[in-house]
Coordinates of N, CA and C in Angstrom, one line a residue:
M1 N 0.8 -1.2 0.0 CA 0.0 0.0 0.0 C 0.9 1.3 0.0
L2 N 1.9 1.3 0.9 CA 2.8 2.4 0.9 C 3.5 2.6 -0.4
A3 N 4.0 1.5 -0.9 CA 4.8 1.6 -2.2 C 3.9 2.1 -3.3
A4 N 2.7 1.6 -3.4 CA 1.8 2.1 -4.5 C 1.5 3.6 -4.3
G5 N 1.3 4.0 -3.0 CA 1.1 5.4 -2.7 C 2.3 6.3 -3.2
L6 N 3.5 5.8 -2.9 CA 4.7 6.6 -3.2 C 4.8 6.7 -4.7
V7 N 4.5 5.6 -5.4 CA 4.6 5.6 -6.9 C 3.7 6.6 -7.5
S8 N 2.4 6.6 -7.0 CA 1.4 7.6 -7.5 C 1.8 9.0 -7.1
F9 N 2.3 9.2 -5.9 CA 2.7 10.5 -5.5 C 3.8 11.1 -6.4
F10 N 4.8 10.4 -6.7 CA 5.9 11.0 -7.5 C 5.5 11.1 -9.0
T11 N 4.6 10.1 -9.4 CA 4.1 10.2 -10.8 C 3.3 11.5 -11.0
D12 N 2.4 11.7 -10.0 CA 1.5 12.9 -10.1 C 2.3 14.2 -10.0
I13 N 3.4 14.2 -9.2 CA 4.2 15.4 -9.2 C 4.8 15.7 -10.6
S14 N 5.3 14.6 -11.2 CA 5.8 14.8 -12.6 C 4.8 15.2 -13.6
S15 N 3.6 14.6 -13.6 CA 2.6 14.9 -14.5 C 2.0 16.3 -14.4
E16 N 1.8 16.7 -13.1 CA 1.2 18.0 -12.9 C 2.1 19.1 -13.0
M17 N 3.4 18.9 -13.0 CA 4.4 19.9 -13.3 C 4.3 20.3 -14.8
I18 N 3.9 19.3 -15.6 CA 3.8 19.6 -17.1 C 2.5 20.2 -17.5
V19 N 1.4 19.8 -16.8 CA 0.1 20.2 -17.2 C -0.1 21.8 -17.4
P20 N 0.3 22.6 -16.5 CA 0.1 24.1 -16.7 C 1.0 24.7 -17.6
V21 N 2.1 24.0 -18.0 CA 3.1 24.6 -18.9 C 3.0 24.2 -20.3
L22 N 2.5 23.0 -20.5 CA 2.4 22.4 -21.9 C 1.6 23.2 -22.9
P23 N 0.4 23.7 -22.6 CA -0.3 24.5 -23.6 C 0.5 25.7 -24.0
I24 N 1.1 26.4 -23.1 CA 1.9 27.6 -23.4 C 3.1 27.3 -24.2
F25 N 3.8 26.2 -23.9 CA 4.9 25.7 -24.6 C 4.5 25.4 -26.1
L26 N 3.4 24.8 -26.3 CA 2.9 24.4 -27.6 C 2.7 25.7 -28.5
T27 N 2.0 26.7 -27.9 CA 1.6 27.8 -28.7 C 2.7 28.9 -28.8
T28 N 3.5 29.1 -27.8 CA 4.5 30.2 -27.9 C 5.9 29.7 -28.3
V29 N 6.3 28.5 -28.0 CA 7.6 28.0 -28.3 C 7.6 27.2 -29.7
L30 N 6.6 26.3 -29.8 CA 6.5 25.5 -31.0 C 5.6 26.1 -32.1
G31 N 4.9 27.1 -31.7 CA 4.0 27.8 -32.7 C 2.8 27.0 -33.1
A32 N 2.3 26.1 -32.3 CA 1.2 25.3 -32.6 C -0.1 26.1 -32.6
P33 N -1.0 25.8 -33.5 CA -2.3 26.5 -33.4 C -3.1 25.9 -32.2
V34 N -4.1 26.7 -31.8 CA -4.9 26.3 -30.6 C -5.7 25.0 -30.9
T35 N -6.0 24.8 -32.2 CA -6.7 23.5 -32.6 C -5.8 22.3 -32.3
A36 N -4.5 22.5 -32.5 CA -3.6 21.4 -32.2 C -3.5 21.1 -30.7
V37 N -3.6 22.1 -29.9 CA -3.7 21.9 -28.4 C -4.9 21.1 -28.0
G38 N -6.1 21.4 -28.6 CA -7.3 20.7 -28.4 C -7.2 19.3 -28.8
L39 N -6.6 19.1 -30.0 CA -6.4 17.7 -30.5 C -5.5 16.9 -29.6
I40 N -4.4 17.4 -29.2 CA -3.5 16.7 -28.3 C -4.2 16.3 -27.0
E41 N -4.9 17.2 -26.4 CA -5.6 16.9 -25.1 C -6.7 15.9 -25.3
G42 N -7.4 16.1 -26.4 CA -8.5 15.1 -26.7 C -8.0 13.7 -26.9
V43 N -7.0 13.6 -27.7 CA -6.4 12.2 -27.9 C -5.8 11.7 -26.6
A44 N -5.2 12.5 -25.8 CA -4.6 12.0 -24.6 C -5.6 11.5 -23.6
E45 N -6.6 12.2 -23.4 CA -7.6 11.8 -22.4 C -8.5 10.7 -22.8
S46 N -8.9 10.7 -24.1 CA -9.7 9.5 -24.6 C -8.9 8.3 -24.6
T47 N -7.6 8.3 -24.9 CA -6.7 7.2 -24.9 C -6.7 6.5 -23.5
A48 N -6.5 7.3 -22.5 CA -6.5 6.8 -21.1 C -7.8 6.2 -20.7
S49 N -8.9 6.8 -21.1 CA -10.2 6.2 -20.8 C -10.5 4.9 -21.4
I50 N -10.1 4.8 -22.7 CA -10.4 3.5 -23.4 C -9.5 2.4 -23.0
V51 N -8.2 2.7 -22.8 CA -7.2 1.6 -22.5 C -7.5 1.0 -21.1
R52 N -7.9 1.8 -20.2 CA -8.1 1.2 -18.8 C -9.1 0.1 -18.7
V53 N -10.1 0.1 -19.6 CA -11.0 -1.0 -19.6 C -10.4 -2.3 -20.0
F54 N -9.5 -2.3 -21.0 CA -8.9 -3.5 -21.5 C -7.7 -3.9 -20.5
A55 N -7.1 -3.0 -19.9 CA -6.0 -3.3 -19.0 C -6.5 -4.1 -17.8
G56 N -7.7 -3.7 -17.3 CA -8.3 -4.4 -16.2 C -8.6 -5.8 -16.6
S57 N -9.1 -6.0 -17.8 CA -9.5 -7.4 -18.2 C -8.2 -8.2 -18.4
I58 N -7.2 -7.7 -18.9 CA -5.9 -8.4 -19.0 C -5.4 -8.8 -17.7
S59 N -5.4 -7.9 -16.7 CA -4.9 -8.1 -15.4 C -5.7 -9.3 -14.7
D60 N -7.0 -9.3 -14.9 CA -7.8 -10.4 -14.3 C -7.5 -11.7 -14.9
R61 N -7.3 -11.7 -16.2 CA -7.1 -13.0 -16.9 C -5.8 -13.6 -16.7
T62 N -4.8 -12.7 -16.4 CA -3.4 -13.2 -16.2 C -3.1 -13.5 -14.7
G63 N -3.9 -12.8 -13.9 CA -3.6 -12.9 -12.4 C -2.4 -12.2 -11.9
R64 N -1.8 -11.3 -12.8 CA -0.6 -10.6 -12.4 C -0.9 -9.1 -12.5
R65 N -0.4 -8.4 -11.5 CA -0.7 -6.9 -11.4 C 0.6 -6.1 -11.7
K66 N 1.7 -6.4 -11.1 CA 2.9 -5.6 -11.1 C 3.4 -5.4 -12.5
P67 N 3.5 -6.5 -13.4 CA 4.1 -6.2 -14.7 C 3.3 -5.2 -15.5
L68 N 2.0 -5.2 -15.4 CA 1.2 -4.2 -16.1 C 1.4 -2.8 -15.5
M69 N 1.4 -2.8 -14.2 CA 1.7 -1.5 -13.5 C 3.0 -0.9 -13.9
L70 N 4.1 -1.7 -13.9 CA 5.4 -1.1 -14.2 C 5.5 -0.7 -15.7
F71 N 4.8 -1.5 -16.5 CA 4.8 -1.1 -17.9 C 4.1 0.3 -18.1
G72 N 2.9 0.4 -17.4 CA 2.2 1.6 -17.5 C 2.9 2.8 -17.0
Y73 N 3.5 2.7 -15.8 CA 4.2 3.8 -15.1 C 5.5 4.1 -15.9
G74 N 6.2 3.0 -16.4 CA 7.4 3.2 -17.1 C 7.2 4.0 -18.4
L75 N 6.1 3.5 -19.2 CA 5.8 4.2 -20.5 C 5.5 5.7 -20.2
A76 N 4.7 5.9 -19.2 CA 4.2 7.3 -19.0 C 5.4 8.2 -18.6
N77 N 6.2 7.7 -17.7 CA 7.3 8.6 -17.1 C 8.6 8.6 -17.9
L78 N 8.9 7.6 -18.7 CA 10.1 7.6 -19.5 C 9.9 8.3 -20.8
T79 N 8.7 8.6 -21.2 CA 8.5 9.4 -22.4 C 8.5 10.9 -22.1
K80 N 8.2 11.3 -20.9 CA 8.1 12.7 -20.5 C 9.4 13.5 -20.8
P81 N 10.6 13.0 -20.5 CA 11.8 13.8 -20.9 C 11.9 14.2 -22.3
L82 N 11.2 13.5 -23.2 CA 11.2 13.8 -24.6 C 10.6 15.1 -24.9
L83 N 9.7 15.6 -24.0 CA 9.1 16.9 -24.2 C 10.1 18.0 -24.3
A84 N 11.2 17.8 -23.5 CA 12.2 18.9 -23.4 C 13.0 19.0 -24.7
I85 N 13.0 18.0 -25.5 CA 13.8 18.1 -26.8 C 12.9 18.1 -28.0
S86 N 11.5 18.2 -27.8 CA 10.6 18.2 -28.9 C 10.7 19.5 -29.7
T87 N 10.5 19.5 -31.0 CA 10.6 20.7 -31.8 C 9.4 20.9 -32.7
A88 N 8.4 20.1 -32.6 CA 7.2 20.2 -33.4 C 6.0 19.6 -32.6
W89 N 4.8 20.2 -32.8 CA 3.7 19.7 -32.0 C 3.3 18.3 -32.3
P90 N 3.5 17.7 -33.6 CA 3.1 16.3 -33.7 C 4.0 15.4 -32.8
Q91 N 5.2 15.8 -32.5 CA 6.0 15.1 -31.6 C 5.4 15.0 -30.2
V92 N 4.9 16.2 -29.8 CA 4.2 16.3 -28.5 C 3.0 15.4 -28.5
L93 N 2.2 15.4 -29.6 CA 1.1 14.5 -29.7 C 1.4 13.0 -29.4
A94 N 2.5 12.6 -30.1 CA 3.0 11.2 -29.9 C 3.4 11.0 -28.4
I95 N 4.1 11.9 -27.8 CA 4.5 11.8 -26.4 C 3.4 11.7 -25.5
R96 N 2.4 12.6 -25.7 CA 1.2 12.6 -24.8 C 0.4 11.4 -25.0
F97 N 0.4 10.8 -26.2 CA -0.3 9.6 -26.4 C 0.3 8.4 -25.6
G98 N 1.6 8.4 -25.7 CA 2.4 7.4 -24.9 C 2.2 7.5 -23.4
D99 N 2.2 8.8 -22.9 CA 2.0 9.1 -21.5 C 0.6 8.6 -21.0
R100 N -0.4 9.0 -21.8 CA -1.8 8.6 -21.4 C -2.1 7.1 -21.6
F101 N -1.5 6.5 -22.6 CA -1.6 5.1 -22.8 C -1.1 4.4 -21.6
G102 N 0.1 4.9 -21.0 CA 0.6 4.3 -19.8 C -0.3 4.5 -18.6
K103 N -1.0 5.7 -18.6 CA -1.9 5.9 -17.5 C -3.1 5.0 -17.5
G104 N -3.6 4.7 -18.8 CA -4.7 3.8 -18.9 C -4.4 2.4 -18.5
I105 N -3.1 2.0 -18.8 CA -2.7 0.6 -18.5 C -2.6 0.4 -17.0
R106 N -2.0 1.3 -16.3 CA -1.6 1.1 -14.9 C -2.8 1.2 -13.9
G107 N -3.9 1.9 -14.2 CA -4.9 2.2 -13.2 C -5.6 1.0 -12.6
A108 N -6.2 0.2 -13.4 CA -6.9 -1.0 -12.9 C -6.1 -2.0 -12.2
P109 N -4.9 -2.4 -12.8 CA -4.0 -3.3 -12.0 C -3.6 -2.8 -10.7
R110 N -3.3 -1.5 -10.7 CA -2.9 -0.8 -9.4 C -4.0 -1.0 -8.3
D111 N -5.2 -0.6 -8.7 CA -6.3 -0.7 -7.8 C -6.5 -2.2 -7.3
A112 N -6.4 -3.1 -8.3 CA -6.6 -4.5 -7.9 C -5.5 -5.0 -7.0
L113 N -4.2 -4.5 -7.2 CA -3.1 -4.9 -6.3 C -3.3 -4.3 -4.9
I114 N -3.8 -3.1 -4.8 CA -4.1 -2.6 -3.5 C -5.2 -3.4 -2.8
A115 N -6.2 -3.8 -3.5 CA -7.3 -4.6 -2.9 C -6.8 -6.0 -2.5
D116 N -5.9 -6.5 -3.3 CA -5.3 -7.9 -3.0 C -4.4 -7.8 -1.8
S117 N -3.8 -6.7 -1.5 CA -2.7 -6.6 -0.6 C -3.1 -6.3 0.9
V118 N -4.4 -5.9 1.1 CA -4.9 -5.6 2.4 C -6.1 -6.4 2.7
D119 N -6.4 -6.5 4.0 CA -7.6 -7.2 4.4 C -8.8 -6.4 4.0
A120 N -9.9 -7.1 3.8 CA -11.1 -6.4 3.3 C -11.6 -5.4 4.3
S121 N -11.3 -5.6 5.6 CA -11.8 -4.6 6.6 C -11.1 -3.3 6.6
V122 N -9.9 -3.2 5.9 CA -9.2 -1.9 5.8 C -9.0 -1.4 4.4
R123 N -9.8 -2.0 3.5 CA -9.6 -1.5 2.1 C -10.0 -0.1 1.9
G124 N -11.0 0.4 2.6 CA -11.4 1.8 2.5 C -10.2 2.7 2.9
R125 N -9.6 2.3 4.0 CA -8.4 3.1 4.5 C -7.3 3.1 3.5
A126 N -7.1 1.9 2.9 CA -6.0 1.7 2.0 C -6.2 2.6 0.7
F127 N -7.4 2.6 0.2 CA -7.7 3.4 -1.0 C -7.7 4.9 -0.6
G128 N -8.1 5.2 0.6 CA -8.1 6.6 1.0 C -6.7 7.1 1.1
F129 N -5.8 6.3 1.7 CA -4.4 6.7 1.8 C -3.8 6.9 0.4
H130 N -4.1 6.0 -0.5 CA -3.5 6.1 -1.9 C -4.0 7.3 -2.6
R131 N -5.3 7.6 -2.4 CA -5.9 8.8 -3.0 C -5.3 10.1 -2.4
G132 N -5.0 10.1 -1.1 CA -4.4 11.2 -0.5 C -3.0 11.5 -1.0
M133 N -2.2 10.4 -1.2 CA -0.9 10.5 -1.8 C -1.0 11.1 -3.2
D134 N -1.9 10.6 -4.0 CA -2.2 11.0 -5.4 C -2.5 12.5 -5.4
T135 N -3.4 12.9 -4.5 CA -3.8 14.3 -4.5 C -2.7 15.2 -4.1
A136 N -1.9 14.8 -3.1 CA -0.7 15.6 -2.7 C 0.2 15.8 -3.8
G137 N 0.5 14.8 -4.6 CA 1.4 15.0 -5.8 C 0.8 15.9 -6.8
A138 N -0.6 15.9 -7.0 CA -1.2 16.8 -7.9 C -1.2 18.2 -7.5
A139 N -1.1 18.5 -6.2 CA -1.0 19.8 -5.7 C 0.5 20.3 -5.7
I140 N 1.4 19.4 -5.4 CA 2.8 19.9 -5.3 C 3.4 20.1 -6.7
G141 N 3.0 19.3 -7.7 CA 3.6 19.4 -9.0 C 3.6 20.8 -9.6
P142 N 2.4 21.4 -9.7 CA 2.3 22.8 -10.3 C 3.1 23.8 -9.5
L143 N 3.1 23.6 -8.2 CA 3.9 24.6 -7.3 C 5.4 24.5 -7.6
L144 N 5.9 23.3 -7.9 CA 7.3 23.1 -8.3 C 7.5 23.7 -9.6
A145 N 6.5 23.5 -10.5 CA 6.7 24.1 -11.9 C 6.7 25.6 -11.8
S146 N 5.9 26.2 -10.9 CA 5.9 27.7 -10.7 C 7.3 28.1 -10.2
A147 N 7.8 27.5 -9.2 CA 9.1 27.8 -8.7 C 10.2 27.7 -9.8
T148 N 10.1 26.7 -10.6 CA 11.1 26.4 -11.6 C 11.1 27.6 -12.6
L149 N 9.9 28.0 -13.0 CA 9.7 29.0 -14.0 C 10.3 30.4 -13.5
L150 N 10.1 30.6 -12.2 CA 10.6 31.8 -11.6 C 12.1 31.9 -11.7
F151 N 12.8 30.7 -11.4 CA 14.2 30.7 -11.4 C 14.8 30.5 -12.8
A152 N 14.1 29.9 -13.7 CA 14.6 29.6 -15.0 C 14.1 30.6 -16.1
G153 N 13.5 31.7 -15.7 CA 13.1 32.7 -16.6 C 12.0 32.3 -17.6
D154 N 11.0 31.7 -17.1 CA 9.8 31.2 -17.9 C 10.3 30.2 -19.0
N155 N 11.2 29.4 -18.7 CA 11.7 28.4 -19.7 C 11.0 27.1 -19.5
P156 N 10.0 26.7 -20.3 CA 9.2 25.5 -20.1 C 10.1 24.2 -20.2
R157 N 11.1 24.3 -21.0 CA 12.0 23.1 -21.2 C 12.7 22.7 -19.8
A158 N 13.0 23.7 -19.0 CA 13.6 23.5 -17.7 C 12.6 22.7 -16.9
V159 N 11.3 23.1 -17.0 CA 10.3 22.3 -16.2 C 10.2 20.9 -16.6
F160 N 10.2 20.7 -17.9 CA 10.1 19.3 -18.4 C 11.3 18.4 -18.0
W161 N 12.5 19.0 -18.0 CA 13.7 18.3 -17.5 C 13.5 17.9 -16.0
L162 N 13.1 18.9 -15.2 CA 13.0 18.7 -13.8 C 11.9 17.7 -13.5
A163 N 10.8 17.7 -14.3 CA 9.7 16.8 -14.1 C 10.1 15.4 -14.3
S164 N 11.1 15.1 -15.1 CA 11.5 13.7 -15.3 C 12.1 13.1 -14.1
V165 N 12.6 13.9 -13.1 CA 13.2 13.4 -11.9 C 12.3 12.6 -11.1
P166 N 11.1 13.2 -10.6 CA 10.2 12.4 -9.8 C 9.5 11.3 -10.7
G167 N 9.4 11.5 -12.0 CA 8.9 10.4 -12.8 C 9.7 9.2 -12.8
I168 N 11.0 9.4 -13.0 CA 12.0 8.2 -12.9 C 12.0 7.6 -11.5
A169 N 11.9 8.5 -10.5 CA 11.9 8.0 -9.1 C 10.7 7.1 -8.9
S170 N 9.6 7.4 -9.4 CA 8.4 6.6 -9.2 C 8.6 5.2 -9.9
V171 N 9.2 5.1 -11.0 CA 9.4 3.8 -11.7 C 10.4 3.0 -10.9
L172 N 11.5 3.6 -10.3 CA 12.4 2.9 -9.5 C 11.8 2.4 -8.2
I173 N 11.0 3.2 -7.6 CA 10.3 2.8 -6.4 C 9.4 1.6 -6.7
G174 N 8.6 1.7 -7.8 CA 7.8 0.6 -8.2 C 8.5 -0.7 -8.4
W175 N 9.7 -0.6 -9.1 CA 10.5 -1.8 -9.4 C 11.0 -2.5 -8.2
W176 N 11.5 -1.6 -7.2 CA 12.1 -2.2 -6.0 C 11.1 -2.6 -4.9
L177 N 10.1 -1.8 -4.7 CA 9.3 -1.9 -3.5 C 7.9 -2.6 -3.7
L178 N 7.4 -2.5 -4.9 CA 6.0 -3.1 -5.2 C 6.2 -4.6 -5.1
K179 N 5.3 -5.2 -4.4 CA 5.2 -6.7 -4.3 C 3.9 -7.2 -4.9
D180 N 4.1 -8.0 -5.9 CA 2.9 -8.6 -6.6 C 2.2 -9.6 -5.7
R181 N 0.9 -9.7 -5.9 CA 0.1 -10.7 -5.2 C -0.6 -11.5 -6.2
P182 N 0.1 -12.4 -6.9 CA -0.6 -13.2 -7.9 C -1.9 -13.9 -7.4
V183 N -2.9 -13.8 -8.3 CA -4.1 -14.5 -8.0 C -4.4 -15.5 -9.1
A184 N -5.3 -16.4 -8.8 CA -5.7 -17.4 -9.9 C -6.3 -16.7 -11.1
P185 N -5.8 -16.8 -12.2 CA -6.3 -16.2 -13.4 C -7.7 -16.7 -13.7
K186 N -8.6 -15.8 -14.2 CA -9.9 -16.1 -14.5 C -10.0 -17.0 -15.7
D187 N -9.1 -16.9 -16.6 CA -9.1 -17.7 -17.9 C -7.7 -17.9 -18.3
T188 N -7.3 -19.1 -18.7 CA -6.0 -19.3 -19.1 C -5.8 -19.1 -20.6
S189 N -6.9 -18.8 -21.3 CA -6.8 -18.5 -22.7 C -6.3 -17.1 -22.9
A190 N -6.1 -16.8 -24.2 CA -5.7 -15.4 -24.5 C -6.8 -14.4 -24.1
P191 N -6.4 -13.2 -23.6 CA -7.3 -12.2 -23.2 C -8.3 -11.9 -24.3
Q192 N -9.6 -11.8 -24.0 CA -10.6 -11.4 -25.0 C -11.0 -9.9 -24.7
L193 N -10.7 -9.1 -25.6 CA -10.9 -7.6 -25.4 C -12.2 -7.2 -26.0
G194 N -13.1 -6.7 -25.2 CA -14.4 -6.3 -25.7 C -15.4 -6.0 -24.6
F195 N -16.6 -5.6 -25.0 CA -17.6 -5.3 -24.0 C -18.6 -6.4 -23.7
C196 N -18.4 -7.5 -24.4 CA -19.4 -8.6 -24.4 C -19.7 -9.1 -22.9
D197 N -18.6 -9.2 -22.2 CA -18.7 -9.8 -20.8 C -19.0 -8.7 -19.8
L198 N -19.1 -7.5 -20.2 CA -19.3 -6.4 -19.2 C -20.8 -6.0 -19.0
G199 N -21.6 -6.4 -19.9 CA -23.0 -6.2 -19.8 C -23.5 -4.9 -20.6
R200 N -24.8 -4.9 -20.9 CA -25.4 -3.8 -21.7 C -25.4 -2.5 -20.9
A201 N -25.6 -2.6 -19.6 CA -25.7 -1.4 -18.8 C -24.3 -0.6 -18.8
F202 N -23.2 -1.4 -18.7 CA -21.9 -0.8 -18.7 C -21.6 -0.2 -20.1
A203 N -22.0 -0.9 -21.1 CA -21.8 -0.3 -22.5 C -22.5 1.0 -22.7
I204 N -23.7 1.1 -22.2 CA -24.5 2.3 -22.3 C -23.8 3.4 -21.4
F205 N -23.4 3.1 -20.2 CA -22.7 4.1 -19.4 C -21.4 4.6 -20.1
T206 N -20.7 3.7 -20.7 CA -19.4 4.1 -21.3 C -19.7 5.0 -22.5
A207 N -20.8 4.7 -23.3 CA -21.1 5.5 -24.4 C -21.5 6.9 -24.0
I208 N -22.3 7.0 -22.9 CA -22.7 8.3 -22.4 C -21.5 9.1 -21.8
S209 N -20.7 8.4 -21.1 CA -19.5 9.0 -20.5 C -18.6 9.6 -21.6
T210 N -18.4 8.8 -22.7 CA -17.6 9.2 -23.8 C -18.2 10.5 -24.5
L211 N -19.5 10.5 -24.6 CA -20.2 11.7 -25.2 C -19.9 12.9 -24.4
F212 N -20.0 12.9 -23.1 CA -19.8 14.0 -22.3 C -18.3 14.4 -22.2
S213 N -17.4 13.4 -22.3 CA -16.0 13.7 -22.3 C -15.6 14.4 -23.6
L214 N -16.2 14.1 -24.7 CA -15.9 14.8 -26.0 C -16.4 16.2 -25.9
G215 N -17.4 16.5 -25.1 CA -17.9 17.9 -25.0 C -17.2 18.7 -23.9
N216 N -16.4 18.0 -23.1 CA -15.7 18.7 -22.0 C -14.6 19.6 -22.5
S217 N -14.6 20.8 -21.9 CA -13.6 21.8 -22.3 C -12.3 21.5 -21.5
S218 N -11.2 21.4 -22.2 CA -9.9 21.1 -21.5 C -9.4 22.3 -20.7
D219 N -8.8 22.0 -19.6 CA -8.2 23.1 -18.8 C -7.1 23.8 -19.6
A220 N -6.6 23.2 -20.7 CA -5.5 23.8 -21.5 C -6.0 25.2 -22.0
F221 N -7.3 25.2 -22.4 CA -7.9 26.5 -22.9 C -8.0 27.6 -21.8
L222 N -8.2 27.2 -20.6 CA -8.3 28.1 -19.5 C -6.9 28.7 -19.3
I223 N -5.9 27.8 -19.4 CA -4.5 28.2 -19.2 C -4.1 29.2 -20.3
L224 N -4.5 28.9 -21.5 CA -4.1 29.9 -22.6 C -4.9 31.2 -22.5
R225 N -6.1 31.1 -22.0 CA -6.8 32.4 -21.8 C -6.2 33.2 -20.7
A226 N -5.7 32.6 -19.6 CA -5.0 33.3 -18.6 C -3.8 34.0 -19.1
Q227 N -3.1 33.3 -20.0 CA -1.9 33.9 -20.6 C -2.3 35.1 -21.4
N228 N -3.4 35.0 -22.2 CA -3.8 36.0 -23.1 C -4.2 37.3 -22.3
V229 N -4.7 37.2 -21.1 CA -5.1 38.4 -20.4 C -3.9 39.0 -19.6
G230 N -2.7 38.4 -19.8 CA -1.5 39.0 -19.2 C -1.0 38.3 -17.9
M231 N -1.5 37.2 -17.5 CA -1.0 36.5 -16.3 C 0.3 35.9 -16.6
A232 N 1.2 36.0 -15.7 CA 2.6 35.4 -15.8 C 2.5 33.9 -15.8
V233 N 3.3 33.2 -16.5 CA 3.3 31.8 -16.6 C 3.5 31.1 -15.2
A234 N 4.4 31.7 -14.5 CA 4.7 31.1 -13.1 C 3.4 31.3 -12.2
I235 N 2.7 32.3 -12.4 CA 1.5 32.5 -11.6 C 0.4 31.5 -12.0
I236 N 0.3 31.3 -13.3 CA -0.7 30.3 -13.8 C -0.4 29.0 -13.2
A237 N 0.9 28.6 -13.2 CA 1.2 27.3 -12.6 C 0.9 27.2 -11.1
F238 N 1.2 28.3 -10.4 CA 0.9 28.4 -9.0 C -0.6 28.2 -8.7
L239 N -1.4 28.9 -9.5 CA -2.9 28.9 -9.3 C -3.4 27.5 -9.7
T240 N -2.8 26.8 -10.6 CA -3.2 25.5 -11.0 C -3.0 24.5 -9.8
G241 N -1.8 24.7 -9.1 CA -1.6 23.8 -8.0 C -2.5 24.2 -6.8
F242 N -2.8 25.4 -6.6 CA -3.7 25.8 -5.5 C -5.1 25.3 -5.8
G243 N -5.5 25.3 -7.1 CA -6.8 24.8 -7.4 C -6.9 23.3 -7.2
D244 N -5.8 22.5 -7.5 CA -5.8 21.1 -7.3 C -5.9 20.8 -5.8
H245 N -5.2 21.6 -5.0 CA -5.3 21.4 -3.5 C -6.7 21.6 -3.0
V246 N -7.3 22.6 -3.4 CA -8.7 22.9 -2.9 C -9.7 21.9 -3.4
A247 N -9.6 21.5 -4.7 CA -10.6 20.6 -5.3 C -10.3 19.2 -5.0
G248 N -9.1 18.8 -4.5 CA -8.9 17.4 -4.2 C -8.2 16.7 -5.3
G249 N -7.4 17.4 -6.1 CA -6.7 16.7 -7.2 C -7.5 16.7 -8.4
C250 N -6.9 16.1 -9.5 CA -7.6 16.1 -10.8 C -7.6 14.7 -11.4

């Protein structure tokens, strides 16, 4: 439980350092149009939402949690340093796709591992602790990004380089400290990916959730608007962290 919490804590620090800086980096440094920002964020979030369904199915069918978790955390965190050397927005699109693909893979196996690792009587406490660590990372990340921008002269690439440190730390912690709790696989055959076994109600819920997600306005546009009205980049990052702390993470 502690190891999973630490992995999520450092991963969220890394991810949330990037969130308030990336839209501004895309438009001011790479010269990307605002439509490209929307495309990148839309692809990123929809990828995570779709992949997590299949990752949970694979985890149940194999009975192993840690390999999928490490692959997901590793893919997400080891691609982030590439943002610092990207020179065109399609590169950022590919990097964000890899990041969110990793997020989608790790979520369900991580939750299953937490549930497998503690007694049923304390599962609520275990998930509460994990969520608290996750939220703390979501609040600290933008604050570190704000401090970095103040000292680095609003240089977003410096934020990306620094964000890779907690990201790599989370992968190392997961590799060394996470203990798998193998369970009997539900099916020894190859994983079947689809909605057939999930029921009609779940399929309807997924379709409705997808529809609302497509209509959801990304926070990236709020960040760009804040810049347009003259707010300093470091202040934008600071307010993002403050908002995450008040709202309980993102």
